[in-house]
Short mmCIF file of C-alpha atoms in Angstrom, two decimals:
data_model
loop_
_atom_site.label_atom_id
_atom_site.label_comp_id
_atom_site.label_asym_id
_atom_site.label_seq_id
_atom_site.Cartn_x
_atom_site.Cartn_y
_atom_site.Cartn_z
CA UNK L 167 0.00 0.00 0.00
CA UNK L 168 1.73 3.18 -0.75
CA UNK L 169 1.53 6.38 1.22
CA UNK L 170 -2.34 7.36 1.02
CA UNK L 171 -4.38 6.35 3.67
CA UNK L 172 -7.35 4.33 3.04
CA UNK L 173 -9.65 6.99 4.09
CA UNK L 174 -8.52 8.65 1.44
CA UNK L 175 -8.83 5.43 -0.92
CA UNK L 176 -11.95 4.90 0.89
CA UNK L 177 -13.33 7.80 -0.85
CA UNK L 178 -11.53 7.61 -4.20
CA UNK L 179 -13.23 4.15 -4.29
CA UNK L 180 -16.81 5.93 -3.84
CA UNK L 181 -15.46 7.95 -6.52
CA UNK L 182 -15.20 5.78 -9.33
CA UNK L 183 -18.91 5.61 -10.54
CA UNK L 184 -18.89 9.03 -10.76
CA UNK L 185 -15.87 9.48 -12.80
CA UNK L 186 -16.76 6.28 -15.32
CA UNK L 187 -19.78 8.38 -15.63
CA UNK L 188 -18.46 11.80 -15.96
CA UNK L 189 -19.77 13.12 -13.26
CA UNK L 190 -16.77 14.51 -11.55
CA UNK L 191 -15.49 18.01 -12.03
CA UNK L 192 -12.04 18.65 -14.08
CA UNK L 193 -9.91 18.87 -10.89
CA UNK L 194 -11.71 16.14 -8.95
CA UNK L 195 -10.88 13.90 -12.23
CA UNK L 196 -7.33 15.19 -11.62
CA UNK L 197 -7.12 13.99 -7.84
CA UNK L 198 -8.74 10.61 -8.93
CA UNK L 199 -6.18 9.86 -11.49
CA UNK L 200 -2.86 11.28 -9.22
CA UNK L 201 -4.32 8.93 -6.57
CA UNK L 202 -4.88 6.17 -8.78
CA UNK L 203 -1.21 6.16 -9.89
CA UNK L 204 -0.05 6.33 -6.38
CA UNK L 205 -2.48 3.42 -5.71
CA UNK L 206 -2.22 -0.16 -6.38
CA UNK L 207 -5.60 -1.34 -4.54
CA UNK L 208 -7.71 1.55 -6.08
CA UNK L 209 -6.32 1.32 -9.68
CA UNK L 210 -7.16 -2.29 -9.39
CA UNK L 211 -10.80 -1.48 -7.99
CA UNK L 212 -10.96 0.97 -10.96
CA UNK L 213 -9.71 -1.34 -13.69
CA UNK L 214 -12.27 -3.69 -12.04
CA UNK L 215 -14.92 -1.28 -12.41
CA UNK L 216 -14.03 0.14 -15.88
CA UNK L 217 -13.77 -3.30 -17.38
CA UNK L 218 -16.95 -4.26 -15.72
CA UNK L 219 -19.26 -1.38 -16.83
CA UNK L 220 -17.28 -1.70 -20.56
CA UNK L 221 -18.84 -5.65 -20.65
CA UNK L 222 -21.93 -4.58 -19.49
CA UNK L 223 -22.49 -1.91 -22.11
CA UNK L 224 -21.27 -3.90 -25.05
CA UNK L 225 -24.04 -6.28 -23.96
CA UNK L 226 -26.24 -6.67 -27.22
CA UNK L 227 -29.61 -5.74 -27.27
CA UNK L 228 -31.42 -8.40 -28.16
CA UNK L 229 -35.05 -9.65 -30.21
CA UNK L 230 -37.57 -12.07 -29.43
CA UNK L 231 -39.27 -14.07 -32.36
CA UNK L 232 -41.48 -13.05 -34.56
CA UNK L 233 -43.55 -15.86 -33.36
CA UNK L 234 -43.76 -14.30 -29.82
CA UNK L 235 -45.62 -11.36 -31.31
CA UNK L 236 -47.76 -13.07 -33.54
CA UNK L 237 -50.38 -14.41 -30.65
CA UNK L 238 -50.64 -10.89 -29.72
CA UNK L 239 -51.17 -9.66 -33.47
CA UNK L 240 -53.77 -11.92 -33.70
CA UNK L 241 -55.39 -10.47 -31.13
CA UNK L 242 -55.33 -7.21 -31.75
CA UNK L 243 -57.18 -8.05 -35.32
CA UNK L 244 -59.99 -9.64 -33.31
CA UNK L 245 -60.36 -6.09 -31.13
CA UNK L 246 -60.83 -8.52 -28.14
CA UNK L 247 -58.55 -8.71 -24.71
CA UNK L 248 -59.25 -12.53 -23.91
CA UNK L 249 -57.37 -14.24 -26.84
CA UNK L 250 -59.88 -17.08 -26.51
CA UNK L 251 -62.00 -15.30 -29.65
CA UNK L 252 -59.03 -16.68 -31.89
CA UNK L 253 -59.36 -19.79 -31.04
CA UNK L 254 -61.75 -22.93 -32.74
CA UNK L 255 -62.47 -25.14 -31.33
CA UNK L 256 -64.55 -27.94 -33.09
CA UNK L 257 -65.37 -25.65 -36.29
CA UNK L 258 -66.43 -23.15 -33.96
CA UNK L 259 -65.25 -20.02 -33.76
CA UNK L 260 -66.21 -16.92 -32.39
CA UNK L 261 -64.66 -14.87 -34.94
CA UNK L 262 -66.73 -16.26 -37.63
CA UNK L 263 -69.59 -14.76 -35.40
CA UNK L 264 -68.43 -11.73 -34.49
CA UNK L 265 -66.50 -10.40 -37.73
CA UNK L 266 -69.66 -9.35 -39.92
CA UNK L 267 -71.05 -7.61 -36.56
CA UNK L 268 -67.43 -5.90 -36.93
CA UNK L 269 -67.27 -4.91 -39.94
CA UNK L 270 -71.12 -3.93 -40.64
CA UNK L 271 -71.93 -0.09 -40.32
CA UNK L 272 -71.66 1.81 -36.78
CA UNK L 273 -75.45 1.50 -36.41
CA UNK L 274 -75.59 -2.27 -36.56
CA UNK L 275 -72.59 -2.81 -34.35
CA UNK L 276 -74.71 -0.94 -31.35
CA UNK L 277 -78.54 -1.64 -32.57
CA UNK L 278 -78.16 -6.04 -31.56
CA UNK L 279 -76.77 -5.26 -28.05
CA UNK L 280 -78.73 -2.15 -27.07
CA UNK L 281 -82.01 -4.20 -28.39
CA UNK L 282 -80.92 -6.97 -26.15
CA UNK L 283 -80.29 -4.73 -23.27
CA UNK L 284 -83.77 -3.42 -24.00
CA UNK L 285 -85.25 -6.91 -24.21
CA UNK L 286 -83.38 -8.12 -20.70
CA UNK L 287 -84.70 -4.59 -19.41
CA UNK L 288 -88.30 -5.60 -20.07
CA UNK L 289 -87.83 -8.98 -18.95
CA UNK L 290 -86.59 -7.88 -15.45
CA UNK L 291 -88.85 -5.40 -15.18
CA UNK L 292 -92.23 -7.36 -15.77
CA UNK L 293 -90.54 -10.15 -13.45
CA UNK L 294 -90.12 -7.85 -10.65
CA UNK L 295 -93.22 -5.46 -10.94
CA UNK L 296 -95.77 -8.41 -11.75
CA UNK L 297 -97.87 -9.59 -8.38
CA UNK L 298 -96.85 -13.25 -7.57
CA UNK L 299 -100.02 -15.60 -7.00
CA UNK L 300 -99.86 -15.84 -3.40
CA UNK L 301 -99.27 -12.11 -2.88
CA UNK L 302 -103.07 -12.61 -1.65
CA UNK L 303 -102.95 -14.86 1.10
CA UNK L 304 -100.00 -12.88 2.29
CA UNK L 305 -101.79 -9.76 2.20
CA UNK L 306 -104.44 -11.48 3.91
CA UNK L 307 -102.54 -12.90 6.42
CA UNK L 308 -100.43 -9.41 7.08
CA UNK L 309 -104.10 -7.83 7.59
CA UNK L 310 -105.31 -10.67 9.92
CA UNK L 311 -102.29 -11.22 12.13
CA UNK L 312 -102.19 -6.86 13.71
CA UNK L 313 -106.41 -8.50 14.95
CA UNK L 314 -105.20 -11.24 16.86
CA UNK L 315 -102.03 -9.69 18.24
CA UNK L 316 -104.76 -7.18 19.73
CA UNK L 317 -107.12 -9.91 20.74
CA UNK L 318 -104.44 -10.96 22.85
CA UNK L 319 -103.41 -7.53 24.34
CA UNK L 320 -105.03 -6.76 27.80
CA UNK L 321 -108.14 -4.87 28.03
CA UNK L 322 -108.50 -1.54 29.99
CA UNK L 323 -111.58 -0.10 31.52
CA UNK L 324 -112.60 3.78 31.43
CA UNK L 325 -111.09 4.04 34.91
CA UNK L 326 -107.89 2.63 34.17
CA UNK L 327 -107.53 4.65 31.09
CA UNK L 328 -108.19 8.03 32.54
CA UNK L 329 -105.82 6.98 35.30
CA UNK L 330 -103.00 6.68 32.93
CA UNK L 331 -104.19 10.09 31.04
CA UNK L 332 -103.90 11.66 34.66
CA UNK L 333 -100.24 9.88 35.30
CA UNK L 334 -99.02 11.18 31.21
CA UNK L 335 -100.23 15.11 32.23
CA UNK L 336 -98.86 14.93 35.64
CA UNK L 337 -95.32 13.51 33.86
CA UNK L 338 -95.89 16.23 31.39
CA UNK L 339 -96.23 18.87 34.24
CA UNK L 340 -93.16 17.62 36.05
CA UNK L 341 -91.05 18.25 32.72
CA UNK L 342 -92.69 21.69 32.08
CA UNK L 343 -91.87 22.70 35.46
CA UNK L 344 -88.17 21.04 35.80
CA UNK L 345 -87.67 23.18 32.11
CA UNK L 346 -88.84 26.12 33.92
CA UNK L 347 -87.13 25.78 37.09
CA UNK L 348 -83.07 24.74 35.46
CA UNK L 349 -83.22 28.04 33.74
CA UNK L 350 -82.84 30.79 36.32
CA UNK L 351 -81.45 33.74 35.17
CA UNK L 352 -78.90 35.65 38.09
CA UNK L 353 -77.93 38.77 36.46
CA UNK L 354 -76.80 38.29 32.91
CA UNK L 355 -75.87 34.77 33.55
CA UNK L 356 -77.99 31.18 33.68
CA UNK L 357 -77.38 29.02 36.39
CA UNK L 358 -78.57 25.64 36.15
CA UNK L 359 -80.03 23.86 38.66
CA UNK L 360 -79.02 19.90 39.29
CA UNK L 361 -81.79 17.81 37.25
CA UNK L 362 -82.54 15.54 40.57
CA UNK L 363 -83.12 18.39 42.76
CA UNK L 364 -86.03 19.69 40.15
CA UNK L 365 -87.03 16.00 40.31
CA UNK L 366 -87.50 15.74 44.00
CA UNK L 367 -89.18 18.79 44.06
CA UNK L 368 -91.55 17.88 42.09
CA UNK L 369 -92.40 14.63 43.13
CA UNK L 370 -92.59 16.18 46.79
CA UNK L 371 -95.57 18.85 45.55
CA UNK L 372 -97.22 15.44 43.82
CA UNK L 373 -97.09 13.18 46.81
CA UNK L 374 -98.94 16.62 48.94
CA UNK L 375 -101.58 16.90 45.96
CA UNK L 376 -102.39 13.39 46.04
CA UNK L 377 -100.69 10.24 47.61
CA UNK L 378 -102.12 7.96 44.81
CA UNK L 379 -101.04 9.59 41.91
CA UNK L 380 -97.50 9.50 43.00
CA UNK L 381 -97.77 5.82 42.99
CA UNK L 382 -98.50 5.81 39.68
CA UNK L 383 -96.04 7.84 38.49
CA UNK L 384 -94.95 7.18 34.92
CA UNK L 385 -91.46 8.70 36.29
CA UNK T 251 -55.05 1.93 -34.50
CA UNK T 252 -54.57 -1.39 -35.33
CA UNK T 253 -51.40 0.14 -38.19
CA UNK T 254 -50.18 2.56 -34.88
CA UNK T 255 -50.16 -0.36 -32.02
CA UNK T 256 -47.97 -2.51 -34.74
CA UNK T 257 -45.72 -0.19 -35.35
CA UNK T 258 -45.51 1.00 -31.70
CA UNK T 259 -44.44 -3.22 -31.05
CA UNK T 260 -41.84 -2.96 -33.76
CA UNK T 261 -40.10 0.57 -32.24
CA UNK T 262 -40.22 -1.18 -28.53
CA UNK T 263 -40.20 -4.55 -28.90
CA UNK T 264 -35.99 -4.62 -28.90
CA UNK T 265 -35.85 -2.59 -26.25
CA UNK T 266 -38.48 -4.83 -23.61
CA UNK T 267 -37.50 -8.23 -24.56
CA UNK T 268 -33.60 -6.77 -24.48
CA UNK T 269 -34.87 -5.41 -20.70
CA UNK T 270 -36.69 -8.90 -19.67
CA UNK T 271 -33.88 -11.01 -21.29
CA UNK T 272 -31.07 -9.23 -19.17
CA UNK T 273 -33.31 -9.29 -15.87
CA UNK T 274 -34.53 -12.68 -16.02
CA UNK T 275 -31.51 -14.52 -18.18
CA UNK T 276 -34.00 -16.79 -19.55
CA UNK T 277 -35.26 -16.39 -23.13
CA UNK T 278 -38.91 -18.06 -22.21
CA UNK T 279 -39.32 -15.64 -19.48
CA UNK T 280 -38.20 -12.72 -21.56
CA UNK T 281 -40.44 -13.74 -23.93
CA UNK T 282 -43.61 -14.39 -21.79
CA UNK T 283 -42.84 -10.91 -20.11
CA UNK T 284 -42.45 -9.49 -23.65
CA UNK T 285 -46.03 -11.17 -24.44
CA UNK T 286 -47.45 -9.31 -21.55
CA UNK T 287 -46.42 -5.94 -21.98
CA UNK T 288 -47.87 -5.89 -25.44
CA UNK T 289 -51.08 -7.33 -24.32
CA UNK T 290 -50.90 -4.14 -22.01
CA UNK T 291 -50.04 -1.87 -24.33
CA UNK T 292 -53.14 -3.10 -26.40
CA UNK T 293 -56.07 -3.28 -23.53
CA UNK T 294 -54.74 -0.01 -22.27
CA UNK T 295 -54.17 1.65 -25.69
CA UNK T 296 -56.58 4.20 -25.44
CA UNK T 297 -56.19 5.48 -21.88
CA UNK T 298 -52.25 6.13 -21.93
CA UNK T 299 -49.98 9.07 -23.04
CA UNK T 300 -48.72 7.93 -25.70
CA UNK T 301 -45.70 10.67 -25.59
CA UNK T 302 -44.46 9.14 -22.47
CA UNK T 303 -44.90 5.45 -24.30
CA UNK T 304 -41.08 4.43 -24.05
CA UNK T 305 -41.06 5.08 -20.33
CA UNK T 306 -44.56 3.40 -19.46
CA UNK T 307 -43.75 0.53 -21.24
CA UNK T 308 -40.35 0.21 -19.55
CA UNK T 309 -42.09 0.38 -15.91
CA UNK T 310 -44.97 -2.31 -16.72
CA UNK T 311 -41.60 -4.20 -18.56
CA UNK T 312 -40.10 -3.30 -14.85
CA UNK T 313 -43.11 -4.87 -12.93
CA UNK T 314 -43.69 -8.01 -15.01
CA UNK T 315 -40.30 -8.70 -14.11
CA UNK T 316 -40.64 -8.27 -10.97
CA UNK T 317 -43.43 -10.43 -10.77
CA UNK T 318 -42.13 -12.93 -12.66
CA UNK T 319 -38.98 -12.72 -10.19
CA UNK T 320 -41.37 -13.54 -7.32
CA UNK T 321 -43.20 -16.68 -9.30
CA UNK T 322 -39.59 -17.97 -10.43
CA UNK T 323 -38.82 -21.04 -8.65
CA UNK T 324 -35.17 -21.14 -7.59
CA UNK T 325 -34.61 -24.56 -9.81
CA UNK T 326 -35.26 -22.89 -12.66
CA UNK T 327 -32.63 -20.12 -11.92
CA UNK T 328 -29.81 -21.66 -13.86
CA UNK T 329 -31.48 -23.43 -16.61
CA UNK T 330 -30.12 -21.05 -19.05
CA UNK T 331 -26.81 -20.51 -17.49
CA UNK T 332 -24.86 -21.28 -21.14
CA UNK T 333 -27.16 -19.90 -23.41
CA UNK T 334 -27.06 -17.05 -26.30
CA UNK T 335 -23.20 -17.08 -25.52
CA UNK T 336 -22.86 -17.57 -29.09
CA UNK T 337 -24.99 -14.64 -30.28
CA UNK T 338 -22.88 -12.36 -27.91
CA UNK T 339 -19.96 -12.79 -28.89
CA UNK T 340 -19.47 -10.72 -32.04
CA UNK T 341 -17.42 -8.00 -30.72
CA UNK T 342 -15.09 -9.93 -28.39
CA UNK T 343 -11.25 -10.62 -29.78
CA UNK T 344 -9.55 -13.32 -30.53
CA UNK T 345 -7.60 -13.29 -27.44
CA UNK T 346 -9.11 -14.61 -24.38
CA UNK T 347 -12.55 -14.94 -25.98
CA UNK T 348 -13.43 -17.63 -24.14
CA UNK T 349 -12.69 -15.75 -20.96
CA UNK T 350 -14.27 -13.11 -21.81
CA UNK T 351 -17.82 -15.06 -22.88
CA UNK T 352 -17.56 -16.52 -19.60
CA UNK T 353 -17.04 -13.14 -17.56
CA UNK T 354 -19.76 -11.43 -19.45
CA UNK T 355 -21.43 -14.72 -18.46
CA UNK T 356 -21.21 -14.14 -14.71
CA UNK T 357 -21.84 -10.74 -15.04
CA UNK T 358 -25.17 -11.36 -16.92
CA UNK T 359 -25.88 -13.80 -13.98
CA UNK T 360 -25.05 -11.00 -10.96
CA UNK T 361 -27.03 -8.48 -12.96
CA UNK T 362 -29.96 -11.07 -12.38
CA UNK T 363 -29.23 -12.01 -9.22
CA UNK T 364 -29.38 -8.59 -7.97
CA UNK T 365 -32.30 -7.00 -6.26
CA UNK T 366 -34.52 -4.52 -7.28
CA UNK T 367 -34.59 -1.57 -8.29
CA UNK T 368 -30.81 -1.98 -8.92
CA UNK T 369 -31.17 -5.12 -11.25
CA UNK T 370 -33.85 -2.75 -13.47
CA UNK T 371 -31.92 0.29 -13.16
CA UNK T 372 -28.07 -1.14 -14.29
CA UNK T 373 -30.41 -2.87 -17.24
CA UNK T 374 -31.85 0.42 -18.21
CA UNK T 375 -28.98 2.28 -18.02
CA UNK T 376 -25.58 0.28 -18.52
CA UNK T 377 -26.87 -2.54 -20.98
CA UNK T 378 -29.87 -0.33 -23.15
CA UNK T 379 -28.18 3.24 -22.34
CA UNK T 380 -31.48 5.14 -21.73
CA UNK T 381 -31.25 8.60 -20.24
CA UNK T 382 -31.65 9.52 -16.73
CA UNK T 383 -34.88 10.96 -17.25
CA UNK T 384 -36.45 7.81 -19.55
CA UNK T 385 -35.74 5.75 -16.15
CA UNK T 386 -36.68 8.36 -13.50
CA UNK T 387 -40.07 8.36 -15.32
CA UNK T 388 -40.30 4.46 -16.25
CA UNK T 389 -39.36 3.73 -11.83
CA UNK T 390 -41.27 6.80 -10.66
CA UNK T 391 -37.93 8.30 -9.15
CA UNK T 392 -36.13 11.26 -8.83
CA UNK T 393 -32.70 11.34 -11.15
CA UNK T 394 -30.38 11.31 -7.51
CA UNK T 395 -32.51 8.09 -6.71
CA UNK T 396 -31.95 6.91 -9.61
CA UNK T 397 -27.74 7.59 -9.53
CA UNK T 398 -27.82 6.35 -5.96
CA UNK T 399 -29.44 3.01 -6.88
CA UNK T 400 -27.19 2.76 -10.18
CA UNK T 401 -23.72 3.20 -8.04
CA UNK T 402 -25.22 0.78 -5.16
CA UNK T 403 -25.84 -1.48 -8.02
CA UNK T 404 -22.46 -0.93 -9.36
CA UNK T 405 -20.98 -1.91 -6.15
CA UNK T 406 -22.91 -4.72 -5.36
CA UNK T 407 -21.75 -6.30 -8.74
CA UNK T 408 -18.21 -5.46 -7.94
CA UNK T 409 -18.16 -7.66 -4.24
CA UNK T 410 -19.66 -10.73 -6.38
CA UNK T 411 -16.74 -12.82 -5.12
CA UNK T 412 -16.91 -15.06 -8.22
CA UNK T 413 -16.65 -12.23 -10.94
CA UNK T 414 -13.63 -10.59 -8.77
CA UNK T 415 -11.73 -13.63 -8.62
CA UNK T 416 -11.96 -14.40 -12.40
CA UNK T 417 -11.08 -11.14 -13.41
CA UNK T 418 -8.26 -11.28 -11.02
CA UNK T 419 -7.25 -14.19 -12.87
CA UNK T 420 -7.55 -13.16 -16.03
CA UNK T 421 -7.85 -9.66 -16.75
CA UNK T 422 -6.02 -7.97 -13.56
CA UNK T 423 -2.60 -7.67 -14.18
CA UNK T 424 -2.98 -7.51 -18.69
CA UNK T 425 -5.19 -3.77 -18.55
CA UNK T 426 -3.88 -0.90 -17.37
CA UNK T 427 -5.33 2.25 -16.03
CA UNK T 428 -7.44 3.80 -18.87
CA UNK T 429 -7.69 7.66 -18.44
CA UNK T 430 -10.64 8.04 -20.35
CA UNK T 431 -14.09 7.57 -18.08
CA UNK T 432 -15.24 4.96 -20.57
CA UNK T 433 -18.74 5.12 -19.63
CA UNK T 434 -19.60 8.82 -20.16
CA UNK T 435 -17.58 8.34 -23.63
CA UNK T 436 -19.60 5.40 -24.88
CA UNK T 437 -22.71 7.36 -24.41
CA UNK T 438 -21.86 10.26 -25.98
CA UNK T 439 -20.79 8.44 -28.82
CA UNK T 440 -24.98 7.14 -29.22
CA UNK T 441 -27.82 9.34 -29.02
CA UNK T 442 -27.98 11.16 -25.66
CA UNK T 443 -27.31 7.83 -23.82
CA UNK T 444 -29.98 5.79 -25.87
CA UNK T 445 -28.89 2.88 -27.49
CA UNK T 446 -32.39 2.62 -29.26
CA UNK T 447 -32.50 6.21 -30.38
#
């Protein structure tokens, strides 16, 4: 090794890309070469390197067989992405089928599969929209079953009814008065009073009014 | 259409099956990936740019590799270790040809056992010569990336242990120190770095 220091060759080494690619500035290509005739181990590297990158560019570019392109030739001719379209198989072809379609004015190439959109269209539609047979019985049956669900509901009285109009406009009264009472204003400012307070309030003034409503308090 | 796709094949079919060949050493492969960028090129005629054609067929070139890469069972790696040595050795000398087939051999073989993107970037650039900004725009990187990855490539190719020690053997001590940067000279002798130009 002679008297560079392989920092130095370390980053000559890094070096040599650059210069086999001509990135390196006139006096950095001057450096590189001084140290590379000082240098055993980084001429070496270089001569590595240049013969290297000289194989790899006289590489020839190369050509694949006609035959490789003739598949996709093909189908480009039939206008179709599968490749299967090119293919017969027992006298069939789709080709045969689809060429005059092809090659017939613009009109005819669009009438066939719009009228068969069309057709499908109708199809569907009358399918879906048309009232199956039993639609009946199952209207029948949707308009008997709400009558027996009530049958078997429990019956009220008068009395028992009121009583539970009474209990919905005394629960109605306690919210009234518990949306009154959270709002009170103190100068410019709301305050809030605690929701259970309101509620024991309330249900205080009930139980003096009358000790039977409060049992029956919807609350 | 039909006249423009054709003659779209015939200007890029060198250049792909040159890409896929030098990637994936195997003429089938190249071939199949060949096959597939075509059939790309076709179903996606309509929708592309076609002034940026070169470069998008170079990255779906660049992913079919890849993929086929991945599918690639390691059996079939070598298969096709000795072929086309015949059609490439026009330019060679008389001297050493035989060493040098084999060199450019193993150096075909470490360009394809390198990873990506290195393996598609020293393809694009060293072997077909195409500009920094065909590849920036074919790999969807910036042009540093692009001389970072080529240089890491580079390197990576120069610690194969196997192409050291041969050209140790053989080529070390007969070349001396050329002054010229041959790289940046053999591109400016082709089109702007294009060997297909």
């Amino acid at each position: 090794m002679p008297s560079t220091s392989e920092s130095q060759c370390y980053f000559v080494q890094l070096q040599i890309d650059s210069y086999l690619d001509g990135d390196l500035a006139l006096t950095q290509q001057q450096e590189f070469m001084s140290h590379m005739k000082q240098c055993e181990a980084c001429a070496r590297e270089f001569r590595f390197a240049q013969t290297m990158l000289d194989t790899v560019m006289d590489f020839q570019l190369l050509d694949c067989d006609e035959q490789v392109m003739e598949p996709i030739y093909r189908l480009a001719n039939g206008g179709h992405e599968s490749g299967q379209t090119t293919q017969s198989v027992a006298g069939f072809s789709w080709d045969n089928i689809v060429r005059p379609f092809n090659s017939g004015p613009l009109f005819l190439r669009y009438s066939l599969p719009v009228a068969a959109i069309a057709v499908l269209a109708i199809v569907l539609s009358i399918s879906v929209f048309t009232p199956a047979e039993d639609t009946p019985v199952v209207a029948q049956q949707a308009s008997v079953a709400p009558a027996e669900e009530l049958a078997q509901l429990p019956q009220y009285n008068p009395a028992e009814i009121r009583q539970a109009v009474e209990d919905l406009n005394l629960a109605i009264e306690y919210l009234n008065q518990i949306g009154r009472r959270t709002d009170a204003l103190i100068s410019d400012r709301y305050l809030i009073r605690p929701l259970q307070d309101t509620l024991n309030a309330s249900f205080e003034r009930a139980a003096t009014r009358n000790q039977k409503r409060t049992l029956n308090d919807p609350i | 259409m039909l006249a423009q796709y054709r003659q779209a094949t015939e200007q890029h079919r060198q250049r792909i099956y040159s890409f896929a060949y030098y990637s994936l050493r195997a003429r089938e492969d190249a071939e199949d990936v060949t096959q597939e960028v075509f059939i790309k090129l076709w179903q996606h005629w309509q929708k592309i740019d076609h002034g940026k054609l070169a470069a998008w067929l170079m990255r779906v070139a660049h992913n079919a590799v890849i993929d086929h890469v991945r599918k690639q069972r390691p059996a079939q790696a070598n298969l096709d270790h000795y072929a086309d040595v015949d059609e490439q050795a026009s330019s060679t000398d008389e001297v050493g040809k035989i060493d040098q087939q084999f060199f450019r051999e193993q150096l075909q073989l470490a360009i394809k056992s390198l990873d990506n993107p290195f393996r598609s970037i020293i393809v694009m650039r060293d072997v077909q010569g195409l500009s920094y900004a065909d590849i920036q725009e074919s790999l969807g990187m910036s042009e540093s990336q692009v001389k970072v990855y080529l240089h890491r490539g580079r390197r990576k190719l120069r610690g194969n242990t196997r192409l050291r020690q041969f050209f140790d053997e053989n080529f070390g001590q007969k070349s001396q120190v050329n002054q010229s940067n041959s790289g940046s000279d053999k591109r400016s002798a082709t089109d702007k770095g294009n060997k297909h130009a």
